[in-house]
mmCIF file of C-alpha atoms in Angstrom:
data_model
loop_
_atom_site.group_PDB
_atom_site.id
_atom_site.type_symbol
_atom_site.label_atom_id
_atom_site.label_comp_id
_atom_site.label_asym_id
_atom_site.label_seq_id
_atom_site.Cartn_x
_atom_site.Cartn_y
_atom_site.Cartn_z
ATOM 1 C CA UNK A 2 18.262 1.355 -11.453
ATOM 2 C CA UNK A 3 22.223 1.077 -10.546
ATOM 3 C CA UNK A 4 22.871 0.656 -7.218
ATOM 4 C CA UNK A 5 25.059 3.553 -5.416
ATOM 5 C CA UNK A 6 28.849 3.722 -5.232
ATOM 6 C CA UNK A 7 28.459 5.062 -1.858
ATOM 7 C CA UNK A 8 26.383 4.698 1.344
ATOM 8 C CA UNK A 9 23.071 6.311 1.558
ATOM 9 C CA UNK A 10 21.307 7.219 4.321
ATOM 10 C CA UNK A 11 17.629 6.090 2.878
ATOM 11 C CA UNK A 12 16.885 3.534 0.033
ATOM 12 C CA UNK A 13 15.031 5.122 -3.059
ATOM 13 C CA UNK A 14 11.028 5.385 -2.605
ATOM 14 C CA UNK A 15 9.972 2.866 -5.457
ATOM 15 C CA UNK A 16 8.819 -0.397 -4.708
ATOM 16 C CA UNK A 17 8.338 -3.594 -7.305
ATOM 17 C CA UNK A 18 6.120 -6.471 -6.871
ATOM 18 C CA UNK A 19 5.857 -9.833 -7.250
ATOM 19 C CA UNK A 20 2.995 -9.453 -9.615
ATOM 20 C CA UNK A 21 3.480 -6.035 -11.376
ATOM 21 C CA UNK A 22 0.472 -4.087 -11.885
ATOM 22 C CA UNK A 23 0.754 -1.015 -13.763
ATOM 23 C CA UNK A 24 -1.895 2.289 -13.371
ATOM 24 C CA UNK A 25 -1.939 4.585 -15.910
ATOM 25 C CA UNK A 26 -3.916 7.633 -12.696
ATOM 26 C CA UNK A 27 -4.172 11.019 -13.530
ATOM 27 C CA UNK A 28 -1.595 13.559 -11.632
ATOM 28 C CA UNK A 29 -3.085 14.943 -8.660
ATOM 29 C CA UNK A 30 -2.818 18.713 -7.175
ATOM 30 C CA UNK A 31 0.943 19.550 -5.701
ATOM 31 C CA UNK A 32 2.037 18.499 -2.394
ATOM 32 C CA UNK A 33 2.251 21.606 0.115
ATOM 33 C CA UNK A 34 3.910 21.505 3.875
ATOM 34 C CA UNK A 35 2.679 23.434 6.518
ATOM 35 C CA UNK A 36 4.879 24.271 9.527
ATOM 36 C CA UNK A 37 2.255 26.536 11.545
ATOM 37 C CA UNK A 38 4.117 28.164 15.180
ATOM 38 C CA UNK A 39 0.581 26.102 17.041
ATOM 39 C CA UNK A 40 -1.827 23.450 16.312
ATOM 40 C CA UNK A 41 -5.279 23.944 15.405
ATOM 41 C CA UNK A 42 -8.460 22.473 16.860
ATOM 42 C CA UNK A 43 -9.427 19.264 15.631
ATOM 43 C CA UNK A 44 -12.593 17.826 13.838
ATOM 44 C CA UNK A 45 -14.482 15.018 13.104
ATOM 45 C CA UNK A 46 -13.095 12.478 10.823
ATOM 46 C CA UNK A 47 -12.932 12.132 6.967
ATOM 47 C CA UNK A 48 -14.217 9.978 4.441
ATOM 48 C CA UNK A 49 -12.136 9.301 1.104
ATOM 49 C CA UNK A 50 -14.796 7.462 -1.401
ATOM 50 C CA UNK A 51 -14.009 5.791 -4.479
ATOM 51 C CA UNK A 52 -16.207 4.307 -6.663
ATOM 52 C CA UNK A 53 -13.643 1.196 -7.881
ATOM 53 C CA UNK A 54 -13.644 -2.098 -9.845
ATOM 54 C CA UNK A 55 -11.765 -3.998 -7.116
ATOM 55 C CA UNK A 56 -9.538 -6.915 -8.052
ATOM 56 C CA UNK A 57 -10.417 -10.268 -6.414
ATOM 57 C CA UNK A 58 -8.293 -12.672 -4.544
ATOM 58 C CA UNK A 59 -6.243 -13.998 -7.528
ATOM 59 C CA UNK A 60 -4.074 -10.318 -6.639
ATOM 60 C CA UNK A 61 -4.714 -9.910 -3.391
ATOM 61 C CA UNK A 62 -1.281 -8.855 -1.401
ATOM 62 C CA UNK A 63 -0.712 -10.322 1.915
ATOM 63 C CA UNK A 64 -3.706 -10.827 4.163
ATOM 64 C CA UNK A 65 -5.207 -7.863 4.823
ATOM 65 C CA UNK A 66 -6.758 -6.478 8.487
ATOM 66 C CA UNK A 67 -10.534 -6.156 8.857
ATOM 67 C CA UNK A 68 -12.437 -3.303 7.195
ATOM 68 C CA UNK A 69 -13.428 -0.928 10.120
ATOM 69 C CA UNK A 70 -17.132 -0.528 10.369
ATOM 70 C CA UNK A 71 -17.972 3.569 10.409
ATOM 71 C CA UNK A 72 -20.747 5.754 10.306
ATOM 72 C CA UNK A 73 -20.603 8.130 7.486
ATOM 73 C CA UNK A 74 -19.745 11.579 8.500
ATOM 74 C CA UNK A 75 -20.168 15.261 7.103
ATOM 75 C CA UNK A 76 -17.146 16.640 5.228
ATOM 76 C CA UNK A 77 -15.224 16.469 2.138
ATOM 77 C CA UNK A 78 -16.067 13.404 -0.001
ATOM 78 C CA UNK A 79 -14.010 11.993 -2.955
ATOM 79 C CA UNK A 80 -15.597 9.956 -5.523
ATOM 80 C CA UNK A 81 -13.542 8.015 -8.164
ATOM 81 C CA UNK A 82 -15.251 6.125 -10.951
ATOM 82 C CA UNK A 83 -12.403 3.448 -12.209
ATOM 83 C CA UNK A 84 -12.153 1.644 -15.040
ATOM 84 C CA UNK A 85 -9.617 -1.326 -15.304
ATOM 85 C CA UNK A 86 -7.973 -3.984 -18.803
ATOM 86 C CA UNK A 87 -5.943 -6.727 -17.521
ATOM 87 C CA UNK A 88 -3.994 -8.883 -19.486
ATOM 88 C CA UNK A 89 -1.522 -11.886 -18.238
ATOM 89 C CA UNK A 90 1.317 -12.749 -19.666
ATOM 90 C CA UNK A 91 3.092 -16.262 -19.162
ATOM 91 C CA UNK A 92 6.810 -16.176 -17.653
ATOM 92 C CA UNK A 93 9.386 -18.580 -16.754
ATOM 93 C CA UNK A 94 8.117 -18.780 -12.951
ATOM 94 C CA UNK A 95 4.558 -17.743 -13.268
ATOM 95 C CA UNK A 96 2.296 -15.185 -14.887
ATOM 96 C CA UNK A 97 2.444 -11.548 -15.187
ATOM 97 C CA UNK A 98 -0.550 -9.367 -14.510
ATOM 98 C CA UNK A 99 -0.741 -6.038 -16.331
ATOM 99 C CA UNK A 100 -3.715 -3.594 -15.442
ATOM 100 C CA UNK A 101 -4.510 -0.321 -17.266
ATOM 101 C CA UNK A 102 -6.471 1.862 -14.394
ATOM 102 C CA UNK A 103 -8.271 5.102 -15.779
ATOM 103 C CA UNK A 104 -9.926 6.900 -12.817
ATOM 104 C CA UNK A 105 -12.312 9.996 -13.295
ATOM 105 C CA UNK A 106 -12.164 11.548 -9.943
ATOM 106 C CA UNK A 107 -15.332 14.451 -8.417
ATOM 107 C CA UNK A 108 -14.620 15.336 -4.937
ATOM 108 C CA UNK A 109 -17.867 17.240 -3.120
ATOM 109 C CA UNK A 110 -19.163 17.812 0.320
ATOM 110 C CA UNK A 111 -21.057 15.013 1.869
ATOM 111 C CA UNK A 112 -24.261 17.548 2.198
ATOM 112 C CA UNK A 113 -24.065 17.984 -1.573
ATOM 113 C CA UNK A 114 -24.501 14.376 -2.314
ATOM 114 C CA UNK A 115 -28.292 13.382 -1.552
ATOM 115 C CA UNK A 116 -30.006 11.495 -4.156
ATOM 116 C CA UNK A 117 -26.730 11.461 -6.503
ATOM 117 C CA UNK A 118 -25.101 8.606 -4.979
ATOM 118 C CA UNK A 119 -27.314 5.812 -6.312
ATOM 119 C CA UNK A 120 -27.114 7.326 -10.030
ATOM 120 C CA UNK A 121 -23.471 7.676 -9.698
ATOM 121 C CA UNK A 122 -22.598 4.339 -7.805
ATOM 122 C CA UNK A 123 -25.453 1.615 -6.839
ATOM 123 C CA UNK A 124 -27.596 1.996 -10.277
ATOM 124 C CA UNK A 125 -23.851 1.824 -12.368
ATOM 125 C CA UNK A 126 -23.084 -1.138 -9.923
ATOM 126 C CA UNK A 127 -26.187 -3.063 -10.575
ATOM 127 C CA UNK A 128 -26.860 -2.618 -14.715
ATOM 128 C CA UNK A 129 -23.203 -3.987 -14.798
ATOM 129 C CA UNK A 130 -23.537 -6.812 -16.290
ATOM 130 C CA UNK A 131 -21.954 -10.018 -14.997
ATOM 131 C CA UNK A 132 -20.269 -12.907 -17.020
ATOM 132 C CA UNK A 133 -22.177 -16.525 -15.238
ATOM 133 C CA UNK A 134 -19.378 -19.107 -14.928
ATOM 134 C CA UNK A 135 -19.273 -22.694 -14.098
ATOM 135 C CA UNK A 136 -16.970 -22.893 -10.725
ATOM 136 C CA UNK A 137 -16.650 -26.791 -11.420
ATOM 137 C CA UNK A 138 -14.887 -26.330 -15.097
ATOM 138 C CA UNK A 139 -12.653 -23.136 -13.826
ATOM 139 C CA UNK A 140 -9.770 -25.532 -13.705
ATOM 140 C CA UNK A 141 -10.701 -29.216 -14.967
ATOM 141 C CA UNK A 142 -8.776 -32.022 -13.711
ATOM 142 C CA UNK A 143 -5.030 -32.482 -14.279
ATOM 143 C CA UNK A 144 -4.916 -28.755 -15.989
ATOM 144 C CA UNK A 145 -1.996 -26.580 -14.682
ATOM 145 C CA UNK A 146 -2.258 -23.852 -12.976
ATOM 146 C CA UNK A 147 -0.445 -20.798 -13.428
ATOM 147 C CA UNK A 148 1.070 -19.491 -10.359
ATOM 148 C CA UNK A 149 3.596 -16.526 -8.831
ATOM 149 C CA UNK A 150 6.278 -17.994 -6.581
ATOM 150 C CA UNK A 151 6.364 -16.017 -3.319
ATOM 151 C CA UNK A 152 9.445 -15.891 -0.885
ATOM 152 C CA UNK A 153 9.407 -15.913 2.154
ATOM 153 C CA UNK A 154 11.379 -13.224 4.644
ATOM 154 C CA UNK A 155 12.916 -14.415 7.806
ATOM 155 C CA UNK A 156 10.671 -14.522 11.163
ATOM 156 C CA UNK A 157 11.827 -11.250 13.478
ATOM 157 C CA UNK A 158 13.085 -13.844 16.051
ATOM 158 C CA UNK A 159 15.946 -15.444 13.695
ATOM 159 C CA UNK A 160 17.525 -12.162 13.051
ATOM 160 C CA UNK A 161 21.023 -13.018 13.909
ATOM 161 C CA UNK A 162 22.559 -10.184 15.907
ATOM 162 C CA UNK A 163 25.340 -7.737 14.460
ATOM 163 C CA UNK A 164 26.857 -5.015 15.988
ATOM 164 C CA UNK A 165 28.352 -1.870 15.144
ATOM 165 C CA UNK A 166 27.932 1.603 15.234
ATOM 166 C CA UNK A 167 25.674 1.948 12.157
ATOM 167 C CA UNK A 168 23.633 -0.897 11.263
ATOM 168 C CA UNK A 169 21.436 -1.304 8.207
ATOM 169 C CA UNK A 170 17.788 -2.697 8.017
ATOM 170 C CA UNK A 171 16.890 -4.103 4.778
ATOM 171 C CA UNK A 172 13.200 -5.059 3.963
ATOM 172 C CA UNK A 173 13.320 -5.276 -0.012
ATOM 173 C CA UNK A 174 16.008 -6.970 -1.323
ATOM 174 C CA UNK A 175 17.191 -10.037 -2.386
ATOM 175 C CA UNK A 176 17.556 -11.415 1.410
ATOM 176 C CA UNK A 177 15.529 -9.161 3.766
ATOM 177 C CA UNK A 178 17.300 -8.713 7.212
ATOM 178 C CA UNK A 179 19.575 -7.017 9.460
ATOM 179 C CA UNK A 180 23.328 -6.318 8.319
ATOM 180 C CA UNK A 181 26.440 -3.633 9.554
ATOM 181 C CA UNK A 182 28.108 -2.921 6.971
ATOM 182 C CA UNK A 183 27.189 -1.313 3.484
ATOM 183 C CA UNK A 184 29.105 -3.866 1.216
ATOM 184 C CA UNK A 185 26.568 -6.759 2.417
ATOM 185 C CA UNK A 186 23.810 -4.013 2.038
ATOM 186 C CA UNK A 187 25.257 -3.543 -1.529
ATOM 187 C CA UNK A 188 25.039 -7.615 -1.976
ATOM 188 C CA UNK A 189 21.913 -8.257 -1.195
ATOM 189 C CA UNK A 190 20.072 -5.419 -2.909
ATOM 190 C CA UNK A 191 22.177 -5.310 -6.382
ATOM 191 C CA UNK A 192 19.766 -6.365 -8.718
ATOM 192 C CA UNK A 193 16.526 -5.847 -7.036
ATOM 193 C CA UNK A 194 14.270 -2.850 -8.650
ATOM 194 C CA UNK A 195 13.581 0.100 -6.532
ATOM 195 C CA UNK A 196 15.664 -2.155 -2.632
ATOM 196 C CA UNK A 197 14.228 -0.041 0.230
ATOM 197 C CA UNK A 198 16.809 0.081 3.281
ATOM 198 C CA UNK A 199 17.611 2.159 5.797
ATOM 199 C CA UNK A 200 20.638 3.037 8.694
ATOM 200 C CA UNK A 201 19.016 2.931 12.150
ATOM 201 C CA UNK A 202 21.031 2.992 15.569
ATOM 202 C CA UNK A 203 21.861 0.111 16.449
ATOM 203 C CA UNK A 204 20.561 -3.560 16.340
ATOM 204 C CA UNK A 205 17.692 -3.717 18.820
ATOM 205 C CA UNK A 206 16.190 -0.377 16.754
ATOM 206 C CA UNK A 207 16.841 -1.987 13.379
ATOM 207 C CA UNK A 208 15.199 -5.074 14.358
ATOM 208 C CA UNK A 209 11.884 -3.192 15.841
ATOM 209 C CA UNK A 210 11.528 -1.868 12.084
ATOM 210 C CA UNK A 211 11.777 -5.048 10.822
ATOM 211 C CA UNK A 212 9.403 -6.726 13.170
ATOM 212 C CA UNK A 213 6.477 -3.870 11.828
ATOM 213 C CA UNK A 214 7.632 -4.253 8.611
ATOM 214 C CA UNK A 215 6.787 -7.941 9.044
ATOM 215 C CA UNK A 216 3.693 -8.208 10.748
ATOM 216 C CA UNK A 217 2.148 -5.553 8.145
ATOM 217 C CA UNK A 218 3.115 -8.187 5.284
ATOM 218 C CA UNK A 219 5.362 -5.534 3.658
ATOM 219 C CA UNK A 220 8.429 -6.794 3.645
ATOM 220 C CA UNK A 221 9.572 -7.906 0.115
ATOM 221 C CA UNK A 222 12.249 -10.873 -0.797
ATOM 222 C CA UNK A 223 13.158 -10.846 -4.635
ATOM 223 C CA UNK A 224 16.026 -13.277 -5.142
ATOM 224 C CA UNK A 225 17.708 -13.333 -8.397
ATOM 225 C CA UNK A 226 16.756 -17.155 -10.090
ATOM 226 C CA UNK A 227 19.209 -19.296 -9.592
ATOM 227 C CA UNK A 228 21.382 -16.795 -7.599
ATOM 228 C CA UNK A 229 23.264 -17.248 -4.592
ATOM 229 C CA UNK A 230 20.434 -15.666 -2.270
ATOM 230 C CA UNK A 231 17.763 -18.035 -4.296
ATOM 231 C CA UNK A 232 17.786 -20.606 -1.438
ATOM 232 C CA UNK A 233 15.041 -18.935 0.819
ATOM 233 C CA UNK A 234 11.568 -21.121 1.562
ATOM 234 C CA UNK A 235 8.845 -20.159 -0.466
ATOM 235 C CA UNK A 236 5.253 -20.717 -1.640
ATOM 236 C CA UNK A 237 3.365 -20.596 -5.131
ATOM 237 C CA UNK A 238 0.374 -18.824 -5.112
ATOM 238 C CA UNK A 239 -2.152 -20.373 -7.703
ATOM 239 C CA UNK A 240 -3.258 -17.104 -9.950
ATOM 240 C CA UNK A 241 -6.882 -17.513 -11.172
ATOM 241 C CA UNK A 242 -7.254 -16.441 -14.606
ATOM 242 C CA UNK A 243 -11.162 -16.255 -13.770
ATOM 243 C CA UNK A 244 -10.818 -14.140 -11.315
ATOM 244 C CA UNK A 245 -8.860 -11.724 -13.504
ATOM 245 C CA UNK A 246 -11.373 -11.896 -16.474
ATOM 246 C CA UNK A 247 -13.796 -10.607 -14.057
ATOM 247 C CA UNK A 248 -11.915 -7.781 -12.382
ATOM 248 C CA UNK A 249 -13.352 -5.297 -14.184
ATOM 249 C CA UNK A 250 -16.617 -6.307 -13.401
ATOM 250 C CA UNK A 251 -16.718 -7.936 -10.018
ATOM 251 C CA UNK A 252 -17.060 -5.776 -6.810
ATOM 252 C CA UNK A 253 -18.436 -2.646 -7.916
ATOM 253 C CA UNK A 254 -19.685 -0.762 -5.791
ATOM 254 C CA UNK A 255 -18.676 3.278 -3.814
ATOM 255 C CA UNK A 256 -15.896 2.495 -1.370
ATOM 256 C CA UNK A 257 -15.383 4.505 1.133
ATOM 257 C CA UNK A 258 -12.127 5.079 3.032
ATOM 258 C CA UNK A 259 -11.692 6.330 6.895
ATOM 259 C CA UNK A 260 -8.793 9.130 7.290
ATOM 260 C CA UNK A 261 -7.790 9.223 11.086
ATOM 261 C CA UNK A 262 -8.381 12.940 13.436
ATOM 262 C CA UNK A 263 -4.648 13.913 14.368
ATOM 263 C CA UNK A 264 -5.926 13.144 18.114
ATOM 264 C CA UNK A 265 -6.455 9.358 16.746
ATOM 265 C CA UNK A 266 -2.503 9.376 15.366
ATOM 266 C CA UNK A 267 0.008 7.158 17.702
ATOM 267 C CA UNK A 268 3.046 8.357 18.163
ATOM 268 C CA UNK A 269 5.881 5.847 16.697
ATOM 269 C CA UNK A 270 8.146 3.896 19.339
ATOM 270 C CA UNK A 271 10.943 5.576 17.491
ATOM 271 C CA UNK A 272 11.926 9.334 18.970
ATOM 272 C CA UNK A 273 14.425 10.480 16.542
ATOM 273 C CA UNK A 274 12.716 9.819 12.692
ATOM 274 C CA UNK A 275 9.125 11.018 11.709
ATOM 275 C CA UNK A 276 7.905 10.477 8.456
ATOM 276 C CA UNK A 277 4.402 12.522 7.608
ATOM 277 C CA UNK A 278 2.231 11.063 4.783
ATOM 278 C CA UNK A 279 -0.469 13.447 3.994
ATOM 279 C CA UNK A 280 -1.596 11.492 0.282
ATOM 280 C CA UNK A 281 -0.707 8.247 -0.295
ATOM 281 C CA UNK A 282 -2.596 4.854 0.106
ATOM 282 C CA UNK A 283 -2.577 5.012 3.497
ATOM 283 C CA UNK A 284 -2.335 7.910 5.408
ATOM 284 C CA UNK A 285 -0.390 9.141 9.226
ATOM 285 C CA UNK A 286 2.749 9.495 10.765
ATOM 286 C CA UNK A 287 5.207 6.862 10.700
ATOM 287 C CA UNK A 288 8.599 5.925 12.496
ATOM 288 C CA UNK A 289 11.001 4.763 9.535
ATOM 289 C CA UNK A 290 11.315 5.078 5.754
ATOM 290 C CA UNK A 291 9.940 1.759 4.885
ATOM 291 C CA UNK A 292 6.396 2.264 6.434
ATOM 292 C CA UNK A 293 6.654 5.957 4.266
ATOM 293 C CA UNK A 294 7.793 4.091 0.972
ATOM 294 C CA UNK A 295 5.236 1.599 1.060
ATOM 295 C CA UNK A 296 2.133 3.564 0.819
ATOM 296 C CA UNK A 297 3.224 6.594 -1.098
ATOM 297 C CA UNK A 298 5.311 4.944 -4.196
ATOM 298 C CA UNK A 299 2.718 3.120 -6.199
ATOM 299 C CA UNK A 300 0.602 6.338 -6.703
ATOM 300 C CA UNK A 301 3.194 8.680 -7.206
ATOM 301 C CA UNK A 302 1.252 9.962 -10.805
ATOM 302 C CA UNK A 303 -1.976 10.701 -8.091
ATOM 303 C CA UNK A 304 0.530 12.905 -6.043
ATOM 304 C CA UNK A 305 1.344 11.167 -2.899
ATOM 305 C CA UNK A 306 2.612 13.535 -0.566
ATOM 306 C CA UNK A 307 5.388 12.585 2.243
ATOM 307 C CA UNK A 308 8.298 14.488 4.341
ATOM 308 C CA UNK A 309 10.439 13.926 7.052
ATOM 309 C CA UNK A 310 10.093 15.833 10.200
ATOM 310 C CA UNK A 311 12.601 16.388 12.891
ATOM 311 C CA UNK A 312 10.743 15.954 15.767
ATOM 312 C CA UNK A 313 6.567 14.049 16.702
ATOM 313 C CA UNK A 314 5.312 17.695 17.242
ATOM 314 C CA UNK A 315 5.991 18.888 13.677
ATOM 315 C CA UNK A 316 4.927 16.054 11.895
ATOM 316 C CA UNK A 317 1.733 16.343 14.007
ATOM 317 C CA UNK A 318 1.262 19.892 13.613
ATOM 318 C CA UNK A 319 1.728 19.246 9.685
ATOM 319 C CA UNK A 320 -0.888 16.550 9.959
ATOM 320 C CA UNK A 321 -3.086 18.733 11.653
ATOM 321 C CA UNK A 322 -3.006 21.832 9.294
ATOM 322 C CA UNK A 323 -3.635 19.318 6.353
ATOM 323 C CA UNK A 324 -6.403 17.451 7.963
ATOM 324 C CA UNK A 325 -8.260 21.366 8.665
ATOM 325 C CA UNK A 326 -7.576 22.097 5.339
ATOM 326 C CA UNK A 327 -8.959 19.219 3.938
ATOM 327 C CA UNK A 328 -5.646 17.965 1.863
ATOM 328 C CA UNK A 329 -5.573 14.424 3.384
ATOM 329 C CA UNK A 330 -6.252 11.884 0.501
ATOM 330 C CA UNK A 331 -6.075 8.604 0.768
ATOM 331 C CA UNK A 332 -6.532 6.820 -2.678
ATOM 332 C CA UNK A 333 -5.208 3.003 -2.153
ATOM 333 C CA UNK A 334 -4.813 0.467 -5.877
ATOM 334 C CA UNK A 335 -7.732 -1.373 -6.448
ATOM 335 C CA UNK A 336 -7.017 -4.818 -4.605
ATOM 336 C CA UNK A 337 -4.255 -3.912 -2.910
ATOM 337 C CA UNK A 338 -3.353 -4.390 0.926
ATOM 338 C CA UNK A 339 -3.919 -0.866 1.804
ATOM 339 C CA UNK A 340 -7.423 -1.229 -0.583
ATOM 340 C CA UNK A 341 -9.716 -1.410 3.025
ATOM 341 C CA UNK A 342 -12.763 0.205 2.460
ATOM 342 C CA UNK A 343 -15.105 1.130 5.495
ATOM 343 C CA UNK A 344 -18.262 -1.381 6.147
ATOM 344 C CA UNK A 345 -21.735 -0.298 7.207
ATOM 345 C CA UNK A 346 -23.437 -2.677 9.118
ATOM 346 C CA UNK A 347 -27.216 -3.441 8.663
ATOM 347 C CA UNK A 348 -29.359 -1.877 11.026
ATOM 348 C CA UNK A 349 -31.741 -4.773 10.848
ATOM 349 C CA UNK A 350 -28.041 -7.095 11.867
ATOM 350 C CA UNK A 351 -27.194 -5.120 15.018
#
């Protein structure tokens, strides 16, 4: 992608990875907005479920919170069967991970379901069979291995401050950070696949994004090898090829995924940008572009569904509609950090 002549307002709303992983998803139905004069009742919460092959740690993205533990709930369900082929592919600094993703997706009401969940998820789940491995001869002594060097963006509290009327918060780029002036945002983003960036007010504003940005584990640095900005710390994450050979098989199982009641939505610290996400892997209302961009770009072909609304009270009453109608989907990638399916406890460990 060639980077602009001239300043924009928003970055672009693709996002690249350390560790590409490519889904080949069927399109979903269109994105609609709904701007109704008053806000409906609410109801009880959603479930999303998925019936996934989830990837293990080898791709896990940064750590992820703790699955919420929910009682399942009358509504809409959504079911998605997933099959996954990975392949690696040696590089220069590591090993590339390609996955092929077909998902079959059935979406029914929770009363419809009965008896049909254990033919369509725990029987499958079960008769899959399982490849036995030897943990001790994974990686024998003095073999190498492959790994994906990871760098690491700068800690919220060393943000040096800049001033200026319009300053620019960067959180993928070749140096993450905090800059006023477009020709440094131009520097440290030429090069970098799908930069995500963004004009806020003023420094103490730009650096609030950042600091979410951060402590989700979203923010991406990509320096160029060898490049002037390739002199940030960093760690390499050891990539296990076992882990990748069972992907497809490991962790099967129906997933289900909790979609928030608009009363459960918290209002951003931010009062002048709203960004509603009705589809996407995560779903809610957000205050800046980069929390939007993160969970609604890698499923793009399953029709994530995001706008920006003037004001908290639109984007909730937008939320609102969509949650009555039943056109919230989440749908997170297999393994990924928005991939946090709901946990139900054991009656006999309460």
């Amino acid at each position: 992608m060639s980077t602009p002549r001239t300043p924009r307002r928003y970055g672009p709303t693709g996002m690249a990875i350390s560790r590409p992983i490519f889904f080949n998803l069927p399109p979903s139905l269109p994105c609609v907005d709904y701007l109704p004069p008053t806000v409906p009742p609410t109801s009880s919460p959603r479930l999303v479920r998925h019936f996934t092959a989830t990837p293990t740690k080898g791709l896990a993205s940064p750590t992820k919170p703790t699955s919420p533990t929910k009682g399942l709930a009358t509504g809409r369900t959504q079911r998605t069967q997933t099959t996954t082929t990975t392949t690696t592919t040696p590089t220069a600094f590591g090993v590339q991970v390609e996955t092929v993703t077909h998902t079959v997706t059935t979406i029914k009401n929770v009363e419809q379901e009965g008896e049909q969940e254990d033919e369509t998820g725990y029987e499958i789940a079960n008769e899959t069979p399982h490849r036995q491995t030897n943990e001790a001869t994974v990686h024998p002594r003095n073999s190498r291995v492959p790994t994906v060097r990871k760098y690491l963006p700068i800690h919220p509290s060393k943000l040096s401050f800049v001033g200026g009327k319009r300053v620019y918060v960067v959180t993928r780029a070749q140096r993450p950070g905090v800059y006023n002036n477009w020709p440094a945002v131009l520097a440290v983003t030429k090069g970098v696949k799908d930069p995500i960036f963004e004009a806020r007010a003023d420094f103490a504003d730009a650096k609030e994004v950042y600091r979410v940005a951060y402590e989700e584990g979203t923010i991406s640095a990509d320096p160029i090898p060898g490049g002037a900005f390739d002199t940030s710390s960093y760690i390499d994450e050891p990539i296990e090829l076992d882990e990748l050979d069972l992907m497809g098989l490991r962790n099967l199982g129906l997933h289900e995924y909790y979609i928030p009641t608009p009363s459960e939505l918290e209002r951003p610290t931010t009062n002048y940008k709203f960004y509603l996400v009705t589809k996407g892997e995560a779903v809610g209302i957000y205050g800046n572009w980069h929390q939007a961009a993160v969970r609604t770009e890698h499923v793009k072909s399953r029709g994530s569904c995001f706008r920006k609304c003037d004001s908290w009270r639109e984007a909730l009453i937008g939320y609102t509609l969509a949650y009555e109608n039943g056109e919230i989907e989440v749908f997170p990638i297999p393994g990924g950090m928005f991939d946090i399916p709901l946990r139900h406890e054991d009656p006999e460990e309460l």
